[in-house]
CSV table of C-alpha atoms in Angstrom, one decimal:
chain,number,residue,atom,x,y,z
A,1,MET,CA,-23.7,66.3,22.9
A,2,PHE,CA,-24.4,68.5,20.0
A,3,LYS,CA,-24.2,71.5,22.0
A,4,GLN,CA,-20.9,70.2,23.4
A,5,VAL,CA,-19.4,70.5,20.3
A,6,VAL,CA,-21.1,73.7,19.2
A,7,ALA,CA,-19.9,75.5,22.8
A,8,ALA,CA,-16.1,73.6,21.7
A,9,PHE,CA,-15.9,75.2,18.9
A,10,PHE,CA,-17.3,78.4,19.5
A,11,CYS,CA,-16.8,80.8,22.2
A,12,PRO,CA,-18.5,83.8,21.2
A,13,LEU,CA,-16.7,86.5,23.2
A,14,LEU,CA,-18.8,89.5,25.6
A,15,ILE,CA,-15.9,91.8,25.4
A,16,CYS,CA,-13.3,92.5,22.3
A,17,SER,CA,-10.4,91.3,24.5
A,18,LEU,CA,-9.0,89.6,20.9
A,19,SER,CA,-6.1,87.0,20.4
A,20,LEU,CA,-5.4,87.5,16.8
A,21,LYS,CA,-1.7,88.3,16.4
A,22,ALA,CA,-0.6,87.7,12.5
A,23,GLN,CA,0.2,90.6,10.3
A,24,THR,CA,-2.8,90.1,7.8
A,25,HIS,CA,-2.9,91.7,3.8
A,26,THR,CA,-6.2,90.6,2.9
A,27,PRO,CA,-7.9,91.7,-0.4
A,28,LYS,CA,-11.1,93.3,0.0
A,29,ALA,CA,-12.9,93.0,-3.3
A,30,ASN,CA,-16.3,94.2,-3.7
A,31,VAL,CA,-16.5,97.1,-1.2
A,32,THR,CA,-17.6,100.1,-2.0
A,33,THR,CA,-15.9,103.0,-0.2
A,34,CYS,CA,-17.2,105.4,-2.2
A,35,SER,CA,-17.9,106.5,-5.6
A,36,MET,CA,-14.7,105.8,-7.3
A,37,SER,CA,-14.0,102.8,-5.8
A,38,ASN,CA,-14.8,99.0,-5.5
A,39,GLY,CA,-12.3,97.3,-3.7
A,40,TYR,CA,-9.0,97.8,-1.9
A,41,TYR,CA,-5.9,95.0,-0.1
A,42,GLU,CA,-6.1,96.0,3.5
A,43,TYR,CA,-2.7,95.2,5.8
A,44,LEU,CA,-3.2,94.8,9.5
A,45,PRO,CA,-0.3,94.8,11.8
A,46,GLU,CA,0.5,92.1,14.2
A,47,GLY,CA,-1.5,92.5,17.7
A,48,TYR,CA,-4.3,94.9,15.9
A,49,TRP,CA,-7.3,93.3,17.5
A,50,ASN,CA,-5.4,92.9,21.2
A,51,ASN,CA,-6.4,95.6,22.6
A,52,PRO,CA,-9.9,97.5,21.6
A,53,SER,CA,-8.8,101.2,22.3
A,54,GLN,CA,-5.3,100.9,20.4
A,55,LYS,CA,-5.4,102.9,17.1
A,56,PHE,CA,-3.1,103.1,14.5
A,57,PRO,CA,-1.0,105.0,12.3
A,58,MET,CA,-2.7,104.4,8.7
A,59,ILE,CA,-1.0,105.1,5.8
A,60,ILE,CA,-2.7,105.1,2.2
A,61,PHE,CA,-1.2,104.3,-1.0
A,62,VAL,CA,-2.9,105.0,-4.3
A,63,PRO,CA,-1.3,103.5,-7.0
A,64,GLY,CA,-0.9,104.4,-10.9
A,65,ALA,CA,-3.3,104.3,-14.0
A,66,ALA,CA,-2.4,101.0,-15.0
A,67,GLU,CA,-3.6,99.1,-12.0
A,68,CYS,CA,-6.8,100.9,-11.9
A,69,GLY,CA,-10.1,98.5,-12.3
A,70,ASN,CA,-13.4,97.5,-10.7
A,71,GLY,CA,-12.4,96.3,-7.5
A,72,THR,CA,-12.7,92.1,-8.5
A,73,ALA,CA,-10.6,89.8,-7.2
A,74,ALA,CA,-9.1,89.5,-10.4
A,75,ASP,CA,-8.1,93.5,-10.8
A,76,LEU,CA,-7.4,94.3,-7.3
A,77,VAL,CA,-4.4,92.3,-7.7
A,78,ARG,CA,-2.7,94.9,-10.0
A,79,VAL,CA,-2.5,97.2,-7.3
A,80,LEU,CA,0.2,94.5,-5.6
A,81,MET,CA,3.2,96.2,-8.5
A,82,HIS,CA,4.4,99.3,-6.0
A,83,GLY,CA,4.3,101.0,-3.2
A,84,PRO,CA,4.2,99.4,0.5
A,85,ALA,CA,1.4,96.6,-1.4
A,86,SER,CA,4.4,95.1,-3.1
A,87,LEU,CA,6.7,94.8,0.6
A,88,ILE,CA,3.8,92.8,2.0
A,89,ASN,CA,3.5,91.2,-0.9
A,90,SER,CA,6.9,89.9,-1.2
A,91,GLY,CA,7.0,89.7,3.0
A,92,THR,CA,9.6,92.3,3.2
A,93,TRP,CA,6.8,94.6,5.1
A,94,PRO,CA,9.2,95.4,8.3
A,95,GLY,CA,5.8,94.9,10.1
A,96,SER,CA,7.3,98.0,12.4
A,97,PHE,CA,9.0,101.1,12.3
A,98,THR,CA,11.0,102.4,14.7
A,99,VAL,CA,11.5,106.4,15.2
A,100,SER,CA,12.5,108.5,18.0
A,101,GLY,CA,12.4,106.1,20.2
A,102,ASN,CA,8.6,105.1,19.7
A,103,THR,CA,7.7,101.8,18.1
A,104,TYR,CA,4.9,102.2,15.2
A,105,LYS,CA,2.9,99.3,13.3
A,106,PRO,CA,0.8,100.8,10.6
A,107,ILE,CA,-2.4,99.2,9.3
A,108,VAL,CA,-1.6,99.9,5.2
A,109,ILE,CA,-4.8,100.8,2.4
A,110,THR,CA,-3.8,100.6,-1.3
A,111,PRO,CA,-7.5,101.1,-2.8
A,112,GLN,CA,-8.5,100.7,-6.5
A,113,PHE,CA,-10.2,103.3,-8.0
A,114,THR,CA,-11.6,103.0,-11.5
A,115,ASN,CA,-10.3,106.2,-12.7
A,116,GLN,CA,-8.8,109.3,-11.6
A,117,PRO,CA,-10.3,110.3,-8.2
A,118,SER,CA,-11.1,114.0,-7.1
A,119,ALA,CA,-10.2,114.7,-3.6
A,120,SER,CA,-13.6,114.7,-2.5
A,121,VAL,CA,-14.6,111.7,-3.8
A,122,PHE,CA,-10.7,110.2,-1.8
A,123,ASN,CA,-11.7,111.6,1.4
A,124,THR,CA,-14.8,109.8,1.1
A,125,MET,CA,-12.5,106.9,1.1
A,126,LEU,CA,-11.1,108.3,4.2
A,127,ASP,CA,-14.1,108.8,5.5
A,128,TYR,CA,-14.7,104.7,5.2
A,129,MET,CA,-11.5,103.9,6.2
A,130,VAL,CA,-11.3,106.0,9.6
A,131,SER,CA,-15.1,104.9,10.5
A,132,HIS,CA,-14.0,101.2,9.7
A,133,TYR,CA,-10.8,100.7,11.0
A,134,LYS,CA,-8.9,101.8,14.6
A,135,VAL,CA,-6.7,105.0,13.3
A,136,ASP,CA,-4.9,107.3,15.3
A,137,ILE,CA,-6.0,110.2,13.7
A,138,ASN,CA,-3.3,112.3,14.5
A,139,ARG,CA,-1.0,110.1,12.0
A,140,ILE,CA,-2.8,109.2,8.6
A,141,TYR,CA,0.1,109.5,5.8
A,142,ILE,CA,-1.0,109.1,2.3
A,143,SER,CA,1.2,108.6,-1.0
A,144,GLY,CA,1.3,107.6,-4.6
A,145,TYR,CA,2.3,106.8,-7.6
A,146,SER,CA,1.9,108.0,-10.7
A,147,MET,CA,-1.6,108.9,-10.8
A,148,GLY,CA,-1.5,108.6,-7.2
A,149,GLY,CA,1.2,110.7,-6.7
A,150,SER,CA,-1.2,113.3,-8.5
A,151,LEU,CA,-4.3,113.0,-6.3
A,152,CYS,CA,-1.5,113.7,-3.3
A,153,TRP,CA,-0.9,117.0,-5.1
A,154,SER,CA,-4.6,117.1,-5.2
A,155,TYR,CA,-5.9,116.4,-2.2
A,156,GLY,CA,-3.1,118.3,0.4
A,157,GLY,CA,-3.5,121.3,-2.3
A,158,SER,CA,-7.4,121.4,-2.2
A,159,ASN,CA,-7.9,122.8,0.8
A,160,SER,CA,-7.2,123.9,4.2
A,161,THR,CA,-9.5,121.0,5.3
A,162,PHE,CA,-8.2,118.3,3.7
A,163,ALA,CA,-4.6,119.4,4.0
A,164,GLY,CA,-4.8,119.3,7.5
A,165,ARG,CA,-6.4,115.4,8.4
A,166,ILE,CA,-2.4,114.5,6.7
A,167,ALA,CA,0.2,114.2,8.8
A,168,ALA,CA,2.6,113.6,6.3
A,169,MET,CA,2.5,113.1,2.5
A,170,VAL,CA,5.0,111.2,0.0
A,171,PRO,CA,3.8,112.2,-3.9
A,172,GLY,CA,5.9,109.9,-6.3
A,173,ALA,CA,6.5,111.0,-10.0
A,174,GLY,CA,3.2,113.2,-9.2
A,175,ALA,CA,1.0,113.8,-12.9
A,176,TYR,CA,0.1,117.1,-11.6
A,177,SER,CA,0.6,120.5,-12.9
A,178,PRO,CA,2.3,122.5,-10.0
A,179,ASN,CA,-0.1,125.1,-8.9
A,180,SER,CA,0.9,127.7,-6.4
A,181,GLY,CA,-2.4,128.8,-4.6
A,182,MET,CA,-2.5,125.1,-4.2
A,183,ALA,CA,1.3,124.8,-2.7
A,184,ASN,CA,0.0,128.1,-0.6
A,185,THR,CA,-3.0,126.3,1.3
A,186,MET,CA,0.2,123.0,1.7
A,187,ALA,CA,2.2,125.7,3.2
A,188,THR,CA,-0.5,127.4,5.4
A,189,ALA,CA,-1.4,123.7,6.6
A,190,ASN,CA,2.3,123.2,7.7
A,191,LEU,CA,1.8,119.6,5.9
A,192,PRO,CA,5.0,118.1,5.2
A,193,VAL,CA,6.0,117.3,2.2
A,194,LEU,CA,8.1,114.7,0.5
A,195,ALA,CA,8.4,114.4,-3.3
A,196,ILE,CA,10.2,111.6,-5.0
A,197,HIS,CA,10.7,111.2,-8.6
A,198,ASP,CA,13.1,109.3,-11.0
A,199,ASN,CA,15.7,111.7,-13.0
A,200,PRO,CA,15.0,112.4,-15.9
A,201,ASP,CA,11.3,110.9,-16.8
A,202,PRO,CA,10.0,110.8,-19.8
A,203,SER,CA,6.5,110.3,-18.6
A,204,VAL,CA,5.7,112.4,-15.5
A,205,PRO,CA,8.4,115.8,-16.3
A,206,THR,CA,10.8,115.7,-13.1
A,207,GLN,CA,10.3,118.9,-12.9
A,208,TRP,CA,7.1,119.0,-12.0
A,209,SER,CA,8.3,117.4,-8.6
A,210,VAL,CA,11.0,120.1,-7.7
A,211,THR,CA,8.6,122.6,-9.0
A,212,TRP,CA,6.0,122.1,-6.3
A,213,VAL,CA,9.0,122.0,-3.9
A,214,ASN,CA,9.8,125.2,-4.7
A,215,TYR,CA,6.5,127.0,-4.4
A,216,ILE,CA,5.6,125.2,-1.0
A,217,ASN,CA,8.9,126.7,0.5
A,218,SER,CA,8.6,130.5,-1.5
A,219,ALA,CA,4.9,131.2,0.1
A,220,PRO,CA,3.9,133.7,2.5
A,221,VAL,CA,4.7,131.7,4.6
A,222,PRO,CA,6.9,129.1,4.5
A,223,PRO,CA,6.1,125.7,6.0
A,224,ASN,CA,8.0,123.6,9.2
A,225,PRO,CA,8.9,121.9,8.6
A,226,LEU,CA,10.1,122.5,4.6
A,227,ALA,CA,8.9,120.2,2.1
A,228,LYS,CA,11.8,118.4,0.0
A,229,VAL,CA,12.3,116.0,-2.9
A,230,ALA,CA,14.6,113.4,-3.9
A,231,LEU,CA,15.8,112.9,-7.2
A,232,ILE,CA,17.0,109.5,-8.1
A,233,GLN,CA,19.4,109.1,-10.9
A,234,ILE,CA,17.4,106.3,-13.0
A,235,THR,CA,16.0,107.1,-16.1
A,236,GLY,CA,12.8,105.8,-16.0
A,237,HIS,CA,8.6,106.1,-14.2
A,238,ASP,CA,8.7,103.4,-11.7
A,239,LEU,CA,10.1,104.4,-8.5
A,240,THR,CA,11.0,100.9,-7.7
A,241,GLU,CA,14.0,102.2,-5.6
A,242,GLY,CA,12.3,105.5,-4.4
A,243,TRP,CA,9.7,103.1,-2.4
A,244,SER,CA,12.6,100.4,-1.4
A,245,LEU,CA,13.1,100.5,2.8
A,246,ASN,CA,17.0,101.4,2.0
A,247,PHE,CA,16.4,103.9,-0.5
A,248,ASN,CA,17.6,106.6,2.4
A,249,ASN,CA,20.1,104.0,4.1
A,250,ASN,CA,23.1,106.2,4.0
A,251,ASN,CA,21.1,109.2,4.1
A,252,GLN,CA,21.8,110.2,0.6
A,253,TYR,CA,18.7,112.0,0.0
A,254,ASN,CA,19.1,114.3,3.0
A,255,PHE,CA,16.0,113.1,5.4
A,256,PRO,CA,15.4,112.0,8.7
A,257,GLY,CA,15.0,108.1,8.3
A,258,LYS,CA,15.8,105.2,6.4
A,259,ASN,CA,13.2,105.4,3.7
A,260,VAL,CA,9.8,107.3,3.1
A,261,TRP,CA,7.8,105.1,5.3
A,262,GLU,CA,10.1,106.1,8.4
A,263,TRP,CA,9.8,109.7,7.6
A,264,MET,CA,6.2,109.8,7.5
A,265,LEU,CA,6.5,108.6,10.9
A,266,HIS,CA,8.5,111.4,12.2
A,267,TYR,CA,5.1,113.9,11.8
A,268,SER,CA,2.1,113.8,13.5
A,269,ARG,CA,-0.7,116.3,14.3
A,270,ASN,CA,-2.3,117.2,17.3
A,271,TYR,CA,-5.8,116.7,17.4
A,272,ASN,CA,-7.4,116.1,20.3
A,273,VAL,CA,-10.4,113.2,19.7
A,274,VAL,CA,-12.4,113.1,22.6
A,275,PRO,CA,-11.8,115.6,26.3
A,276,VAL,CA,-13.6,111.9,28.0
A,277,THR,CA,-13.4,108.9,27.9
A,278,LEU,CA,-15.4,107.5,25.0
A,279,VAL,CA,-15.9,103.7,25.3
A,280,SER,CA,-17.4,102.7,22.2
A,281,PHE,CA,-19.6,104.6,19.7
A,282,ASN,CA,-21.1,102.5,16.9
A,283,ALA,CA,-23.3,103.0,14.4
A,284,HIS,CA,-26.4,100.5,12.8
A,285,LYS,CA,-29.3,100.5,11.0
A,286,GLN,CA,-32.8,99.6,12.3
A,287,ASN,CA,-35.6,99.5,10.2
A,288,ASN,CA,-34.9,103.0,7.6
A,289,THR,CA,-33.6,104.3,10.6
A,290,ALA,CA,-30.1,104.9,11.8
A,291,VAL,CA,-29.2,104.0,15.6
A,292,LEU,CA,-26.3,105.4,17.4
A,293,ASN,CA,-24.9,104.8,20.6
A,294,TRP,CA,-22.1,105.2,22.5
A,295,GLN,CA,-20.7,104.9,26.0
A,296,THR,CA,-18.1,107.3,28.4
A,297,GLN,CA,-16.4,107.4,31.6
A,298,ASN,CA,-14.5,110.2,33.3
A,299,GLU,CA,-17.1,113.2,32.0
A,300,VAL,CA,-15.8,116.1,33.5
A,301,ASN,CA,-17.4,119.6,33.3
A,302,ILE,CA,-19.3,117.8,30.3
A,303,ASN,CA,-22.8,119.5,28.8
A,304,GLY,CA,-23.2,117.6,26.6
A,305,TYR,CA,-23.2,116.2,22.8
A,306,GLU,CA,-24.5,116.8,19.8
A,307,ILE,CA,-25.0,114.6,16.5
A,308,GLN,CA,-23.5,115.7,13.4
A,309,ARG,CA,-24.4,114.2,10.4
A,310,SER,CA,-23.1,114.4,6.6
A,311,SER,CA,-23.6,112.6,3.1
A,312,HIS,CA,-20.0,113.2,1.7
A,313,GLY,CA,-18.1,113.9,5.4
A,314,THR,CA,-16.6,116.8,5.1
A,315,SER,CA,-19.9,119.6,5.6
A,316,TRP,CA,-21.4,118.2,9.1
A,317,GLN,CA,-24.7,119.1,9.5
A,318,THR,CA,-26.2,119.4,13.4
A,319,ILE,CA,-29.1,116.7,13.9
A,320,GLY,CA,-29.4,116.3,17.5
A,321,PHE,CA,-28.5,116.7,21.1
A,322,VAL,CA,-27.8,115.0,24.2
A,323,GLN,CA,-27.3,116.3,27.8
A,324,SER,CA,-24.6,115.1,30.0
A,325,ASN,CA,-25.1,111.7,32.7
A,326,GLY,CA,-22.7,113.7,34.3
A,327,ASN,CA,-19.9,111.4,35.2
A,328,TYR,CA,-20.2,108.3,33.0
A,329,GLY,CA,-23.2,107.0,30.7
A,330,GLN,CA,-24.9,105.1,27.4
A,331,TYR,CA,-26.4,107.4,25.1
A,332,SER,CA,-28.2,106.5,22.2
A,333,PHE,CA,-29.9,108.9,19.7
A,334,THR,CA,-32.1,107.8,16.7
A,335,ASP,CA,-31.6,109.4,13.7
A,336,ALA,CA,-35.4,109.0,11.7
A,337,SER,CA,-34.5,111.5,8.5
A,338,ILE,CA,-31.3,109.6,7.4
A,339,ILE,CA,-30.2,110.2,3.8
A,340,ASN,CA,-30.8,108.3,1.0
A,341,GLY,CA,-27.0,106.8,0.2
A,342,LYS,CA,-24.5,108.0,2.4
A,343,ASN,CA,-24.5,109.2,5.7
A,344,PHE,CA,-21.7,109.8,7.5
A,345,TYR,CA,-21.7,110.6,11.4
A,346,ARG,CA,-20.1,111.6,14.4
A,347,ILE,CA,-20.1,113.1,17.8
A,348,LYS,CA,-18.9,116.8,18.8
A,349,ILE,CA,-18.8,117.1,22.3
A,350,ILE,CA,-19.3,120.5,23.7
A,351,ASP,CA,-17.7,121.1,27.6
A,352,ASN,CA,-18.9,123.9,29.8
A,353,SER,CA,-16.4,126.1,28.9
A,354,SER,CA,-17.6,125.9,25.3
A,355,THR,CA,-14.8,124.0,24.7
A,356,GLN,CA,-15.1,121.5,21.4
A,357,SER,CA,-14.3,118.3,20.4
A,358,TYR,CA,-15.0,114.4,17.8
A,359,SER,CA,-15.3,111.5,17.4
A,360,ARG,CA,-14.3,109.2,15.4
A,361,ILE,CA,-16.5,108.8,12.2
A,362,GLN,CA,-19.1,105.9,11.9
A,363,PHE,CA,-20.8,105.4,8.7
A,364,LEU,CA,-23.9,103.4,7.5
A,365,ASP,CA,-25.4,103.3,4.1
A,366,PHE,CA,-28.4,103.3,3.1
A,367,SER,CA,-28.0,103.1,-1.2
A,368,LYS,CA,-27.4,98.8,-0.1
A,369,LYS,CA,-29.1,96.3,2.1
A,370,GLY,CA,-26.0,97.0,4.8
A,371,TYR,CA,-22.6,95.6,4.6
A,372,PHE,CA,-21.2,92.2,5.8
A,373,GLU,CA,-17.5,91.0,5.8
A,374,LEU,CA,-15.2,88.1,7.5
A,375,THR,CA,-11.9,88.8,8.9
A,376,PRO,CA,-10.1,88.0,8.1
A,377,ASN,CA,-11.0,85.3,4.9
A,378,LEU,CA,-7.4,83.6,6.3
A,379,VAL,CA,-7.6,82.4,9.7
A,380,THR,CA,-3.8,81.4,11.5
A,381,GLY,CA,-5.0,81.6,14.8
A,382,ASN,CA,-8.6,80.9,16.3
A,383,THR,CA,-10.4,84.1,15.9
A,384,LEU,CA,-12.4,85.3,13.4
A,385,HIS,CA,-14.4,88.6,13.1
A,386,ILE,CA,-17.7,89.4,11.8
A,387,SER,CA,-18.2,93.2,10.7
A,388,THR,CA,-21.7,94.1,10.2
A,389,ASP,CA,-24.0,97.3,10.0
A,390,TYR,CA,-27.2,95.4,10.5
A,391,GLN,CA,-28.1,94.9,14.7
A,392,LEU,CA,-28.0,90.9,14.7
A,393,LYS,CA,-30.4,89.7,17.4
A,394,ASN,CA,-30.7,86.5,17.6
A,395,ALA,CA,-29.3,85.7,14.0
A,396,ARG,CA,-28.7,81.3,13.0
A,397,LEU,CA,-24.8,80.9,12.6
A,398,THR,CA,-24.2,77.3,10.8
A,399,VAL,CA,-20.6,77.0,9.9
A,400,LEU,CA,-20.3,74.7,6.5
A,401,ASN,CA,-17.0,72.7,5.5
A,402,ALA,CA,-16.2,72.9,1.6
A,403,LEU,CA,-18.6,69.2,1.4
A,404,GLY,CA,-21.7,71.9,2.5
A,405,GLN,CA,-21.5,69.4,5.6
A,406,MET,CA,-22.9,71.1,9.1
A,407,VAL,CA,-19.8,71.9,11.8
A,408,ALA,CA,-21.5,73.5,14.2
A,409,GLN,CA,-24.5,76.2,14.9
A,410,GLN,CA,-25.7,79.0,17.0
A,411,ASN,CA,-27.4,82.7,17.5
A,412,ILE,CA,-25.3,85.5,17.9
A,413,SER,CA,-26.5,88.5,18.5
A,414,GLY,CA,-24.5,92.1,18.4
A,415,THR,CA,-23.6,95.0,15.4
A,416,GLY,CA,-20.2,96.5,14.0
A,417,LEU,CA,-17.7,93.9,15.0
A,418,ILE,CA,-18.3,90.3,16.2
A,419,PRO,CA,-15.5,88.4,17.7
A,420,LEU,CA,-15.8,84.6,17.5
A,421,THR,CA,-13.1,82.2,18.5
A,422,LEU,CA,-12.4,78.4,16.9
A,423,SER,CA,-11.0,75.5,18.2
A,424,PRO,CA,-8.5,74.0,16.9
A,425,ILE,CA,-9.9,72.2,13.8
A,426,SER,CA,-8.4,71.0,10.8
A,427,ARG,CA,-6.9,73.2,7.7
A,428,GLY,CA,-9.0,73.9,4.9
A,429,LEU,CA,-11.9,75.4,3.6
A,430,TYR,CA,-15.1,76.6,5.4
A,431,PHE,CA,-18.4,78.6,5.1
A,432,ILE,CA,-19.9,80.7,7.7
A,433,GLU,CA,-23.8,81.4,6.7
A,434,VAL,CA,-25.9,84.6,9.1
A,435,LYS,CA,-29.2,84.1,8.9
A,436,ASN,CA,-32.4,85.5,10.4
A,437,LYS,CA,-35.5,88.2,8.9
A,438,GLU,CA,-33.8,90.5,8.0
A,439,ILE,CA,-30.2,89.3,6.3
A,440,ASP,CA,-29.1,85.7,4.4
A,441,GLU,CA,-25.1,86.1,4.7
A,442,LYS,CA,-22.2,83.8,3.3
A,443,ARG,CA,-19.0,84.1,3.5
A,444,LYS,CA,-16.1,81.8,2.9
A,445,PHE,CA,-12.6,81.3,4.8
A,446,LEU,CA,-9.7,79.4,5.0
A,447,ILE,CA,-7.9,77.7,7.9
A,448,ASN,CA,-4.5,78.0,7.3
């Protein structure tokens, strides 16, 4: 009888055919993504889990200095003041945007930094997001307010690699003094830029945004498209109108799109991620080693796979090579010389004509015992997921109600994203415990 109850409550999926459809906005408290960020808000659009191979645009919005904090649940609420997080929190974010006849549903990430981040620190955070979400790397967009606007100028202007990762950016009242050399870097990378600023702004000179745009457009090789600046004829340093969905509804600011979010989605990069069908690529910890597994289909003229590692996600070292099997294959590589700290991994795919392309990035942190999260924390459908870099083998999973009474129990195995399907149960607070020799974790979730 108990086995029947367990079977009815949980139905583990062998394939990620996920059924969660509702959009979610989730605080990810106490999650370290880089040396200066320990938490963020995650917005996943409707249908994010439906198709395991579907990729989504990603908007990263960096708030101002007043929104800085330590990433705790209490501190994270500060980042809901501006930008997409404010619109999502108020229920006005549309969930999808139609641009040039195509519909896009962006992931939205609102990180909380402890202080002003450098470009390299932000890049580490970006690597974390790319490795943990189903991101279309040709459609990564950044925006920010005040300190966050400063970060936009800093990141886009630091070097061509950083500028090239971004499909478009919207610095808002960016508190970074204009620099012609950095502007040339953005121009050379053809980085679409739309700067917005209240006019006048008593905190950050409005002229800074104007000068940045002028520097970019007067570069030796001007960008295509040319940078734009939209000055809002309001005295202040808030930019509430600039983040509005109707900001450019009558084309009063002369850029494509009704708002800055639609404007972003007019632009994309053109990176060929993999020349083969990469069915999966995962990394997990095994004792004090990193084990990489990937599966391919439709290998055409492929020579092999170079395994690359980085400690910060910007410069890469080749640590191994695996020969192609031919048409398709399942591959594995073990890194026994891991870095004490953050380890970023990617696969460099090499074909027989020496053409090269890259997989998405995977991330493991050996300075910690491992990560273990539930997604979402608020369950509105019947599916939730364990996200972990532990390699679970017959780990005991127990579901408890708010009184600590066991509702169901079973063994689970896997790593990465492990989906679990719940049969209908009453609304309320529940806990999941997962235990074996390597792990003892407990997380709460709500049935809505």
